[in-house]
XYZ file of C-alpha atoms in Angstrom:
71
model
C -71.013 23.965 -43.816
C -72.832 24.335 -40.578
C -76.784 24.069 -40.591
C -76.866 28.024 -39.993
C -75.420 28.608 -43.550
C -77.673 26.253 -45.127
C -80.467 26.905 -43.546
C -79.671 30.804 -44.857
C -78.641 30.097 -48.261
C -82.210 27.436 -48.545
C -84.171 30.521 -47.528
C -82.466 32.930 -50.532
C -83.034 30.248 -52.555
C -86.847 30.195 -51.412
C -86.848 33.963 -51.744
C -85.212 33.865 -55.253
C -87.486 31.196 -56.372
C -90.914 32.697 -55.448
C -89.960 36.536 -56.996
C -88.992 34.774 -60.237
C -92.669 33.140 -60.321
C -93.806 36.350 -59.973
C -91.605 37.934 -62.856
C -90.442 40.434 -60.810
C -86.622 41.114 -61.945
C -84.158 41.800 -58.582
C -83.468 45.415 -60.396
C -86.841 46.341 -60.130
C -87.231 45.745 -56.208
C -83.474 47.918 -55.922
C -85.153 50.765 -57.733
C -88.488 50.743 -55.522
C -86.774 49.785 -52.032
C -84.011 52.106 -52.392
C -81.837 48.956 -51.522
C -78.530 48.253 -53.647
C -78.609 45.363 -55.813
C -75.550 43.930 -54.847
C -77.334 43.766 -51.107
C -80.597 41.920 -52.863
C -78.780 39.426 -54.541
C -76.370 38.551 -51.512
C -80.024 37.948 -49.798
C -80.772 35.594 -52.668
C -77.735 33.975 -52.112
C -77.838 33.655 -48.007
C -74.998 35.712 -47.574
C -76.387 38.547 -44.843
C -72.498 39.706 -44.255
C -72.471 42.769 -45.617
C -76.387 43.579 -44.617
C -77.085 46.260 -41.859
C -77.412 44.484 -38.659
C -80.713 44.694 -35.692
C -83.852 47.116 -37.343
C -82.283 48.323 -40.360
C -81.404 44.489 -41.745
C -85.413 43.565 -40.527
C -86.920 46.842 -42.331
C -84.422 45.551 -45.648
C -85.656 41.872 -45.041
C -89.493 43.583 -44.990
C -89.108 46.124 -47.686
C -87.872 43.093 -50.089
C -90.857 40.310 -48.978
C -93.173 43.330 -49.518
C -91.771 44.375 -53.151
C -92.462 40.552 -53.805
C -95.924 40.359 -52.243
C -95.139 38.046 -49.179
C -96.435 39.454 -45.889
């Protein structure tokens, strides 16, 4: 595992972590953002594979830190 991967998968973690203390359920943000689950809980996960790549992948990243009240 290079530092890359775990430095992704810590910061899904993160992410994970902080919408759960805010009892916001994954499905919820899907609905509102429009984004598909299974992309959300990749994100969760650190897996950005299958994520859109350049501004679409940043306006996914922002659309999901918004839904959970992170600037």
């Amino acid at each position: 595992m290079t530092i890359d991967v775990i430095d992704r998968t810590a910061f899904g973690q993160r992410l994970r972590l902080e919408r759960e203390r805010r009892g916001i359920r994954l499905e919820t943000i899907a609905q509102s953002t429009k984004i598909k689950l299974s992309l959300l809980d990749a994100l969760e996960r650190g897996d950005v594979s299958q994520w859109p790549a350049g501004i679409y992948g940043r306006g996914f990243l922002r659309a999901y830190l918004n839904a959970i009240g992170l600037p």
